[in-house]
Amino acid sequence: MAEENIWKPDEDEEEEPDETFYKAVKDAVIFVIEVSPSMLTAPPPTDSKKADTSSPVLAALKCAYALMQQRIISNPNDMMGVLLYGTEKTKFLEEEQSRGSLAYPHCYLLTDLDIPAAEDVKALKALANGEKDFEELLKPSKEPVAMASVLFCANQIFTTKAPNFSSRRLFIITDNDNPHKSDKAMKSSAVVRAKDLYDLGVTIDLFPISGPDHNFDRGKFYDDIIYNASPSDPEAPAPISGVVPPSSTKDGISLLTSLLSSINSKAVAKRALFSDLPLEIGPGFTISVRGYIIFKRQEPKRSCFVWLDGEKAQIATGVTTQMADDTARTVEKVEIRKAYKFGGEQITFTPEEVNELRHFGDPGIRLIGFKPMSMLPIWANLRPSTFIYPSEDDYVGSTRVFAALQQKLLDDQKIGIAWYVARKNATPQIAAIIPGAEKLDDIGAQVIPPGLWIAPLPFADDIRQNPETTLIRAPETLIDLMREVIQQLQLPKAIYDPSRYPNPLENNGQSAALQWHYRILQAMALEEDIPEKPDDKTIPKYRQIDKRAGTYVTDWGIELEVQHADWEKEHRRSACSSAPAKRSAAGQSEDLSVRGGKRAKTSAGADDAGIDDASMRKLYDKNDIKKLTVVELKPWLLAKGLDVSGRKVDLVERVEAFFEAQ
């Protein structure tokens, strides 16, 4: 068979999770923006350079534009729409209007809820910049708009365009805290429509806007239609902006600005790694949990291959064909046997035998003991941890038992040790069950919920020995000076906040930033000017570093030179004192030979003729080839016509491969 099609048992043998356990992990967002005289009025000028100069409507449109242009590349399956209300014009779904269905007066569907296209982004940008039908379209109506009609309009859009989405959100941007001041019937109708949206699984997020002489009061109207409960689906995507308590929010535009600042960080959907996995605490005592990948490296992904040689670009579909080396005939899947290489021979197995070899029991987590948390070394974090949370689907009462276990482990500073099989045919692991406390941000919003983390532990053959090196400990004076440097360069609150830094590297490890990759794609898709250089927030701020720690670094460098000079003198003195007082004739001849050039490195047990095959075979049988030096390995490899490039580990592997092939 062809070399590129050699079967790799670690890559594709695990059975994928059953898709019936999951909804489509997609997000649908509708921006609902009020158009009124106050919303079209720009804020008064101030001396602050960071003050908002755009009207609230324009600021909201710019935010929607920024979110849309980001999602067109990073979240290609998500939907987004923009609905204006309070406009003189009325526009709803074209197919609904053609059938003569319900009309929603003074509601203008600017962008239909759909996967954003480049033309939609361009049109929204033109409107946000005041270039296209700005004054005509954003003309406020003289009649009031019923909020019940607005919410029902949104309900119809979600039901028609995104019926099976796990996350559906409604962003309301307004400065009117009481749209129905004297009409209780209209308010009650709006509350009913809001409850319908909540029952549909739609989350309503309010972005209130306050002015210099107007403080937005949520209690007048919106507290009755905004539900503070979390989305019912635990697999919904993470919110783009954090949940902000009503009392701490006065200016919705500042919220939209913060939303803009986080646009470059992708809102990645949280999907369960496994669903309803049994957690066996003891014999006959089992609960059910779900596992989530909370932290995952983001990389640029090519969603498809494109063929460009035709009249227009077409998506290419790849097909893999196995072919025999000798006859070049197509090999059917039933003819292929999987094999392992052992002693230079291919040992074949049937699919049933392979499945039996890989089966170590049904998926599950079995608790086998407890250890103090202090016994878990930091280097034992071999693979990314999985966050687990209780599920009531299979075992009623799982949440209470799970909470009790998590709290007990947290109070006693203990960890659980468990046998862990994530899913069918997955490799079994010994894992640590680590309790995690709830984490809140500065305003009290939850960042990470309380729960348990499963951290796979290394096996004995996963641990490598450190290389033998001679360590030179720095003197206390150097350590004290470096301590001052570190203290001057600490992060705020001595905490690394990943939300402040977009992903710095592409998957190829080069210097181009991941967000720079998306920015170039965005510019090409929208026919914009390609920016000259990326905005890399990981580049150190050298001027600030020099201002804060430059003097301390200079002092440390001066002390380093002094200490290094003292160390060289001491080292030279000790080397001279340990040298023999009288040399033999052989030593003199050796010294004379060294003066003319470099002295060849030799090793005990190696003569001028090098190592013969019998000696190398004995070392191979004892697994001691790695004890030889590079100087000893290269002549033997050259004599066999083998490659001698690379590191020592490469040379050892070539020697071992030579004997394995015999």
XYZ file of C-alpha atoms in Angstrom:
662
model
C 0.000 0.000 0.000
C 1.059 3.624 -0.400
C 3.094 5.031 2.465
C 0.849 8.050 3.033
C -2.094 5.786 3.829
C -0.482 3.787 6.644
C -3.014 3.293 9.383
C -2.367 5.267 12.561
C -4.256 3.698 15.459
C -4.232 6.781 17.663
C -5.989 9.128 15.274
C -9.294 7.779 14.032
C -10.279 4.780 16.094
C -12.340 6.497 18.754
C -16.016 6.374 18.023
C -17.484 9.836 17.604
C -20.161 10.947 20.088
C -23.726 10.211 19.083
C -25.034 13.367 17.435
C -28.539 12.723 18.775
C -27.389 13.986 22.155
C -26.742 17.456 20.794
C -28.624 20.309 19.266
C -27.016 22.276 16.463
C -24.523 24.494 18.250
C -25.391 27.717 16.467
C -26.094 31.241 17.603
C -28.707 33.645 16.248
C -28.613 37.315 17.273
C -31.052 40.108 16.382
C -30.142 43.705 17.109
C -33.348 45.613 17.943
C -32.543 49.336 17.749
C -35.002 52.107 18.557
C -35.164 55.064 16.174
C -36.380 58.202 17.920
C -35.376 61.892 18.028
C -33.420 61.348 21.239
C -31.669 58.278 19.820
C -30.641 60.283 16.751
C -29.159 63.108 18.833
C -25.398 63.022 19.276
C -24.083 63.427 22.847
C -22.874 66.886 23.859
C -19.164 67.560 23.239
C -16.769 66.937 26.117
C -13.055 67.306 26.753
C -12.560 63.533 26.973
C -10.797 61.985 24.001
C -12.642 58.706 24.559
C -16.104 60.254 24.669
C -18.741 59.025 22.227
C -19.323 61.421 19.329
C -21.871 59.349 17.402
C -25.582 59.286 18.104
C -26.853 56.189 19.936
C -28.407 54.832 16.727
C -25.153 55.169 14.801
C -23.167 53.654 17.669
C -25.521 50.662 17.727
C -25.293 50.245 13.945
C -21.503 50.413 14.080
C -21.495 47.768 16.767
C -23.770 45.532 14.693
C -21.495 46.085 11.695
C -18.396 45.154 13.683
C -20.040 42.003 15.020
C -21.294 41.044 11.572
C -17.942 41.489 9.829
C -16.289 39.384 12.516
C -18.828 36.572 12.285
C -18.760 36.357 8.520
C -15.370 34.624 8.885
C -14.957 33.319 12.417
C -18.519 31.986 12.942
C -19.740 31.074 9.456
C -22.748 29.073 10.705
C -24.198 31.755 13.003
C -27.016 34.065 11.997
C -27.485 37.744 12.616
C -30.145 40.340 11.819
C -30.907 44.016 12.478
C -34.430 45.235 13.273
C -35.216 48.947 13.592
C -38.373 50.073 15.347
C -39.915 53.509 15.574
C -39.194 54.283 11.918
C -41.655 55.954 9.615
C -41.190 53.146 7.087
C -42.343 49.576 7.646
C -40.666 46.453 6.280
C -40.915 42.800 7.294
C -39.982 39.450 5.724
C -40.531 39.762 1.976
C -42.102 36.315 1.665
C -44.493 37.123 4.510
C -45.504 40.448 2.938
C -46.111 38.779 -0.418
C -48.595 36.431 1.268
C -50.359 39.362 2.891
C -49.599 38.205 6.426
C -49.460 40.285 9.605
C -47.738 43.655 9.352
C -45.793 45.247 12.166
C -46.206 49.010 11.880
C -43.066 51.112 12.206
C -40.818 48.013 12.375
C -38.171 47.958 9.668
C -36.204 44.738 9.117
C -32.931 46.267 7.950
C -31.056 42.945 7.690
C -32.921 39.659 7.677
C -31.830 36.998 10.167
C -29.450 34.891 8.131
C -25.801 33.921 7.783
C -24.060 37.241 7.064
C -22.979 37.763 3.490
C -20.406 40.250 2.248
C -23.113 42.405 0.661
C -25.008 42.627 3.967
C -21.871 43.799 5.743
C -21.172 46.428 3.074
C -24.745 47.765 3.216
C -24.684 47.977 7.002
C -21.327 49.749 6.915
C -22.628 52.300 4.415
C -25.631 53.042 6.626
C -23.528 53.270 9.810
C -21.223 55.771 8.083
C -24.163 57.821 6.820
C -23.465 57.038 3.169
C -26.658 55.269 2.028
C -30.243 56.456 2.556
C -29.325 57.511 6.066
C -31.773 60.367 6.642
C -34.628 58.758 4.710
C -34.417 55.382 6.405
C -33.705 56.608 9.939
C -36.669 58.981 10.029
C -38.617 58.529 13.289
C -42.355 57.969 13.164
C -44.814 60.387 14.723
C -46.865 57.588 16.238
C -45.704 55.490 19.228
C -44.672 51.892 18.645
C -46.112 49.036 20.694
C -43.337 46.965 22.287
C -45.624 43.949 22.046
C -45.549 44.353 18.277
C -41.722 44.609 18.282
C -41.315 41.487 20.423
C -43.855 39.540 18.386
C -42.031 40.571 15.214
C -38.794 39.199 16.681
C -40.634 36.032 17.678
C -41.783 35.512 14.105
C -38.246 36.034 12.772
C -36.702 33.525 15.190
C -39.448 30.965 14.546
C -39.140 31.284 10.777
C -35.385 31.626 10.323
C -33.775 29.868 13.316
C -36.237 27.303 14.710
C -33.657 24.762 15.966
C -30.839 26.997 17.142
C -29.596 26.270 20.664
C -28.796 29.946 21.299
C -31.101 32.796 20.264
C -30.536 36.261 21.619
C -32.279 39.613 21.297
C -30.216 42.773 21.852
C -32.494 45.742 22.614
C -30.840 49.185 22.369
C -33.033 52.045 23.587
C -33.052 55.165 25.766
C -36.786 55.011 26.542
C -37.184 53.350 29.944
C -40.997 53.504 29.891
C -42.479 53.173 26.392
C -46.042 52.725 27.740
C -46.339 55.249 30.532
C -50.104 55.432 30.861
C -51.283 52.332 29.001
C -51.258 49.308 31.315
C -52.888 47.117 28.679
C -50.016 47.725 26.232
C -47.501 46.973 28.974
C -49.275 43.730 29.884
C -49.326 42.721 26.245
C -45.559 43.333 25.994
C -44.956 41.209 29.105
C -46.918 38.351 27.512
C -44.882 38.610 24.292
C -41.633 38.628 26.306
C -42.767 35.485 28.132
C -43.447 33.847 24.766
C -39.877 34.611 23.702
C -38.521 33.212 26.953
C -40.540 30.015 26.513
C -39.139 29.787 23.001
C -35.607 29.811 24.457
C -34.747 33.387 23.438
C -32.618 35.455 25.801
C -33.324 39.190 25.868
C -30.347 41.447 26.621
C -31.001 45.134 27.276
C -28.489 47.873 26.421
C -29.973 50.953 28.119
C -28.764 54.406 27.145
C -28.689 57.273 29.598
C -28.093 60.950 28.911
C -26.794 63.917 30.881
C -30.283 64.781 32.101
C -31.814 61.305 31.926
C -31.003 58.276 34.061
C -32.392 55.058 32.595
C -34.643 53.298 35.119
C -35.128 49.608 34.341
C -37.755 49.249 37.035
C -40.354 51.244 35.137
C -40.810 48.708 32.348
C -37.938 46.405 31.418
C -37.609 44.529 34.704
C -40.927 42.894 33.794
C -39.776 41.623 30.395
C -36.085 40.850 31.041
C -35.573 37.468 32.685
C -32.349 37.147 34.659
C -32.355 33.339 34.481
C -29.600 31.677 32.479
C -30.442 30.010 29.135
C -32.099 26.633 29.553
C -29.651 24.933 27.208
C -26.279 24.412 28.942
C -24.585 23.959 25.593
C -25.417 27.460 24.384
C -22.468 29.564 23.183
C -20.710 31.762 25.676
C -22.137 35.305 25.769
C -20.188 37.858 23.803
C -20.214 40.324 26.681
C -20.492 39.545 30.364
C -23.746 39.784 32.259
C -23.908 43.235 33.834
C -26.090 43.924 36.902
C -28.777 46.526 36.168
C -27.643 48.802 38.991
C -24.128 49.126 37.566
C -25.197 50.071 34.052
C -26.096 53.632 33.188
C -24.806 54.047 29.682
C -25.667 51.398 27.126
C -23.298 52.935 24.597
C -20.413 52.176 26.943
C -21.602 48.571 26.925
C -21.672 48.563 23.152
C -18.173 50.031 23.129
C -16.966 47.244 25.375
C -18.705 44.822 23.056
C -16.762 46.320 20.163
C -13.489 45.942 22.044
C -14.060 42.205 22.427
C -15.120 41.594 18.818
C -11.669 40.327 17.817
C -11.912 37.563 20.423
C -14.104 34.898 18.875
C -17.249 33.839 20.710
C -16.696 30.106 20.540
C -19.589 27.741 21.128
C -19.351 25.514 24.186
C -20.066 21.952 23.143
C -20.217 18.943 25.417
C -17.274 16.578 25.009
C -19.482 13.858 26.432
C -23.097 13.771 27.545
C -24.695 11.914 30.478
C -21.534 10.010 31.412
C -21.904 7.881 34.588
C -19.747 8.943 37.557
C -19.469 5.983 39.922
C -18.691 7.206 43.434
C -19.050 3.741 44.984
C -20.621 0.342 44.267
C -24.253 0.965 43.347
C -23.824 4.735 43.847
C -23.738 6.514 40.459
C -24.621 9.983 39.188
C -24.629 11.478 35.688
C -22.341 14.274 34.437
C -21.557 16.186 31.265
C -18.103 17.289 30.179
C -17.153 20.546 28.477
C -13.970 21.840 26.869
C -13.706 25.287 28.454
C -10.248 26.209 27.143
C -9.286 25.354 23.586
C -6.574 26.685 21.327
C -8.047 28.595 18.387
C -6.429 28.185 14.989
C -7.187 29.399 11.478
C -9.286 26.810 9.713
C -9.936 26.276 6.047
C -13.603 25.402 5.807
C -13.359 24.053 2.256
C -11.180 23.580 -0.817
C -11.942 25.759 -3.834
C -11.282 24.995 -7.519
C -10.403 28.179 -9.420
C -9.632 26.945 -12.961
C -13.232 27.103 -14.179
C -15.361 30.073 -15.150
C -16.208 30.627 -11.508
C -14.914 29.330 -8.215
C -16.390 26.002 -7.143
C -16.148 24.086 -3.891
C -14.102 20.921 -4.380
C -15.006 17.677 -2.640
C -12.102 15.433 -1.694
C -12.196 11.674 -2.279
C -9.590 9.262 -0.880
C -8.741 6.094 -2.814
C -6.481 3.281 -1.610
C -4.246 1.791 -4.336
C -1.894 -1.208 -4.441
C 1.781 -0.387 -5.035
C 2.486 -3.205 -7.466
C -0.602 -3.176 -9.706
C -2.017 0.317 -9.002
C -5.479 -1.191 -8.743
C -8.074 0.281 -6.409
C -8.260 -1.539 -3.089
C -11.684 -1.852 -1.521
C -12.222 -1.126 2.126
C -13.127 -4.746 2.945
C -9.724 -5.861 1.628
C -7.764 -3.688 4.021
C -6.427 -5.270 7.201
C -4.986 -3.238 10.034
C -1.552 -4.187 11.248
C 1.078 -3.375 13.848
C 4.791 -3.551 13.177
C 6.521 -5.949 15.572
C 10.090 -7.229 15.197
C 10.251 -6.057 11.602
C 7.065 -7.937 10.626
C 3.480 -6.783 10.043
C 1.057 -8.485 12.446
C -2.450 -8.179 11.008
C -5.713 -8.022 12.936
C -9.352 -8.214 11.950
C -11.601 -5.233 12.848
C -13.241 -7.347 15.542
C -9.873 -8.185 17.082
C -8.828 -4.539 17.023
C -12.042 -3.507 18.765
C -11.519 -6.191 21.388
C -7.957 -5.026 21.976
C -9.074 -1.450 22.420
C -12.064 -2.158 24.634
C -11.392 -1.494 28.304
C -14.975 -1.252 29.474
C -17.931 1.025 28.914
C -17.484 4.807 29.057
C -17.583 6.252 32.543
C -15.734 7.756 35.481
C -15.034 5.446 38.410
C -13.759 7.049 41.605
C -11.042 4.858 43.143
C -9.639 7.024 45.944
C -8.673 10.424 47.315
C -5.367 12.230 47.808
C -4.324 15.603 49.282
C -4.283 18.337 46.663
C -0.658 19.116 47.609
C 0.394 15.738 46.159
C -0.608 16.788 42.627
C 2.530 18.279 40.985
C 2.166 21.049 38.448
C 3.993 19.011 35.787
C 1.306 16.300 35.957
C -0.991 18.477 33.816
C -0.304 16.439 30.690
C -3.397 17.228 28.616
C -6.159 19.861 28.726
C -8.584 19.402 31.596
C -12.302 18.782 31.065
C -14.920 20.647 33.086
C -17.736 18.391 34.321
C -21.169 19.427 35.538
C -24.101 17.339 36.825
C -26.950 16.155 34.626
C -30.335 14.963 35.843
C -31.220 13.084 32.643
C -30.180 9.581 33.742
C -29.993 9.843 37.533
C -32.344 12.133 39.464
C -30.533 13.795 42.340
C -27.182 14.014 40.554
C -26.949 17.756 41.146
C -27.198 17.503 44.947
C -24.668 14.657 45.193
C -22.310 16.422 42.771
C -22.511 19.688 44.746
C -21.815 17.853 48.012
C -18.775 16.085 46.506
C -17.396 19.296 45.020
C -17.821 21.255 48.245
C -16.297 18.491 50.407
C -13.235 18.210 48.174
C -12.871 21.979 48.179
C -13.164 22.287 51.962
C -10.706 19.460 52.676
C -8.302 20.415 49.854
C -8.529 16.922 48.427
C -8.553 15.536 44.892
C -10.189 12.389 43.612
C -8.328 9.730 41.637
C -10.491 8.078 38.990
C -10.490 5.576 36.146
C -11.683 7.612 33.163
C -13.001 6.444 29.774
C -14.499 9.406 27.927
C -16.438 7.493 25.270
C -16.616 4.199 23.449
C -13.226 2.886 22.275
C -11.476 5.819 23.946
C -8.121 5.198 25.597
C -8.569 4.687 29.361
C -6.829 7.161 31.616
C -6.041 7.644 35.254
C -7.277 11.146 36.041
C -7.383 13.574 38.929
C -10.782 15.039 39.848
C -9.977 18.559 40.995
C -12.596 20.776 42.712
C -13.054 24.225 41.215
C -14.532 27.199 43.040
C -16.802 29.774 41.457
C -14.938 32.706 39.902
C -16.454 36.188 39.577
C -15.217 39.298 37.806
C -14.914 42.796 39.238
C -18.635 43.522 38.930
C -19.777 40.224 40.402
C -20.620 38.437 37.147
C -19.782 34.755 37.011
C -16.760 33.908 34.885
C -16.410 30.200 35.712
C -19.125 28.261 37.571
C -18.333 25.949 40.483
C -17.700 22.385 39.406
C -15.118 19.654 39.001
C -12.229 19.325 36.562
C -10.904 16.038 35.185
C -7.151 16.265 34.564
C -5.581 13.191 32.887
C -2.467 12.057 34.752
C 0.691 10.746 33.062
C 1.539 7.078 33.048
C 5.008 5.848 33.990
C 6.220 5.718 30.376
C 5.013 9.284 29.748
C 7.629 10.693 32.134
C 11.089 11.467 30.738
C 14.247 11.867 32.780
C 15.847 15.289 32.907
C 19.205 15.564 31.103
C 22.313 15.464 33.263
C 23.498 19.038 33.586
C 25.812 20.928 35.892
C 23.832 23.660 37.586
C 25.446 26.847 38.760
C 23.449 28.575 41.455
C 23.368 32.365 41.324
C 24.572 34.213 44.415
C 22.009 35.805 46.726
C 22.864 39.341 45.591
C 21.866 38.539 42.005
C 18.673 36.831 43.174
C 17.696 39.837 45.308
C 18.246 42.260 42.432
C 16.230 40.084 40.029
C 13.423 39.912 42.598
C 13.100 43.699 42.370
C 12.909 43.502 38.571
C 10.124 40.901 38.726
C 8.173 42.961 41.245
C 8.244 45.959 38.913
C 6.968 43.934 35.931
C 4.032 42.106 37.518
C 0.689 42.068 35.713
C -2.247 43.962 37.285
C -3.303 42.103 40.433
C -0.605 39.551 39.505
C -3.180 37.757 37.303
C -3.011 36.926 33.609
C -6.316 37.834 31.969
C -6.624 35.933 28.655
C -9.573 38.062 27.538
C -7.188 40.996 27.035
C -5.053 39.200 24.466
C -6.246 37.743 21.154
C -4.656 34.481 20.033
C -1.057 35.464 19.173
C 0.001 32.686 16.778
C -1.312 30.832 13.795
C -1.213 27.059 13.747
C 2.015 27.136 11.751
C 3.781 28.846 14.647
C 4.970 31.810 12.581
C 4.933 35.430 13.727
C 1.644 36.376 12.066
C -1.195 36.740 14.536
C -4.340 34.670 14.337
C -6.508 37.786 14.320
C -4.283 39.239 11.601
C -5.128 36.158 9.544
C -8.856 36.844 10.011
C -8.369 40.543 9.342
C -6.767 39.826 5.959
C -9.576 37.425 5.015
C -12.126 40.006 6.080
C -10.518 42.736 3.983
C -10.400 40.467 0.938
C -14.015 39.328 1.340
C -15.336 42.876 1.796
C -13.038 44.418 -0.850
C -11.414 46.698 1.698
C -7.877 48.033 1.833
C -5.531 45.483 3.362
C -3.973 46.948 6.520
C -0.205 47.337 6.590
C 0.602 45.711 9.915
C -1.266 43.699 12.570
C -2.373 44.946 15.941
C -0.471 42.456 18.081
C -1.287 43.007 21.748
C 1.301 40.451 22.811
C 4.227 42.697 21.802
C 5.885 43.966 24.998
C 5.546 47.656 25.789
C 9.254 48.363 25.847
C 9.025 52.024 26.857
C 6.879 51.255 29.886
C 9.165 48.365 30.815
C 12.206 50.625 30.613
C 10.473 53.335 32.614
C 9.432 50.978 35.421
C 12.326 48.528 35.556
C 15.129 49.916 33.393
C 17.254 51.079 36.343
C 16.808 47.774 38.172
C 17.762 45.800 35.059
C 20.914 47.894 34.602
C 21.932 47.351 38.238
C 21.355 43.636 37.835
C 23.505 43.561 34.676
C 26.399 45.336 36.419
C 26.233 42.937 39.352
C 26.089 39.987 36.941
C 29.363 41.060 35.306
C 31.031 41.373 38.694
C 29.783 37.992 39.891
C 30.727 36.315 36.607
C 34.270 37.663 36.795
C 34.600 36.374 40.372
C 33.228 32.985 39.326
C 35.725 32.709 36.447
C 38.633 33.513 38.772
C 37.468 30.939 41.316
C 36.843 28.338 38.624
C 40.269 28.923 37.063
C 41.949 28.719 40.457
C 40.203 25.451 41.363
C 41.084 23.947 37.966
C 44.769 24.782 38.457
C 44.847 23.375 41.989
C 43.313 20.082 40.864
C 45.828 19.569 37.991
C 48.668 16.990 38.601
C 52.065 18.427 39.492
C 53.988 16.088 37.188
C 52.996 14.752 33.802
C 53.884 11.431 32.243
C 55.505 11.094 28.848
C 52.185 10.088 27.359
C 50.565 13.132 28.860
C 53.277 15.406 27.422
C 52.885 13.966 23.927
C 49.131 14.357 24.238
C 49.535 17.982 25.303
C 51.776 18.687 22.328
C 49.249 17.190 19.960
C 46.515 19.385 21.356
C 48.425 22.628 20.746
C 48.223 22.244 16.976
C 44.473 21.856 16.903
C 41.358 20.631 18.699
C 41.517 17.476 20.723
C 39.225 14.664 19.578
C 36.594 13.623 22.077
C 36.974 9.993 23.133
C 34.953 7.748 25.336
C 35.747 4.767 27.500
C 35.428 1.542 25.567
C 35.993 3.129 22.143
C 39.236 2.552 20.264
C 40.607 4.025 17.059
C 38.898 1.356 14.981
C 35.479 2.218 16.406
C 32.789 -0.167 17.618
C 32.388 -3.434 15.722
C 29.047 -5.028 14.836
C 29.185 -7.608 17.606
C 29.703 -4.973 20.294
C 26.928 -2.798 18.860
C 24.635 -5.841 18.801
C 25.297 -6.512 22.477
C 24.521 -2.884 23.314
C 21.291 -3.138 21.308
C 20.222 -6.293 23.137
C 20.841 -4.580 26.484
C 19.117 -1.380 25.306
C 22.327 0.570 26.030
C 22.905 2.211 22.638
C 21.793 5.521 24.086
C 24.863 5.444 26.353
C 27.174 5.891 23.364
C 28.295 9.330 22.257
C 27.672 10.951 18.881
C 31.359 10.521 18.028
C 31.011 6.756 18.538
C 27.700 6.421 16.670
C 28.551 8.324 13.483
C 31.475 6.113 12.267
C 29.374 2.984 12.696
C 26.447 4.512 10.794
C 28.745 5.696 7.996
C 30.154 2.192 7.643
C 26.605 0.920 7.096
C 25.769 3.636 4.579
C 23.212 5.266 6.901
C 22.449 8.943 7.415
C 24.440 10.635 10.195
C 22.582 13.963 10.313
C 20.433 15.093 13.207
C 20.626 14.852 16.980
C 21.854 11.962 19.076
C 18.347 10.602 19.540
C 18.012 10.388 15.741
C 21.260 8.442 15.450
C 20.169 6.012 18.171
C 16.865 5.424 16.392
C 18.680 4.606 13.123
C 20.888 2.058 14.857
C 17.900 0.426 16.522
C 15.979 0.401 13.238
C 18.934 -1.311 11.555
C 18.850 -4.223 13.994
C 15.044 -4.402 14.017
C 15.036 -4.905 10.248
C 17.346 -7.929 10.476
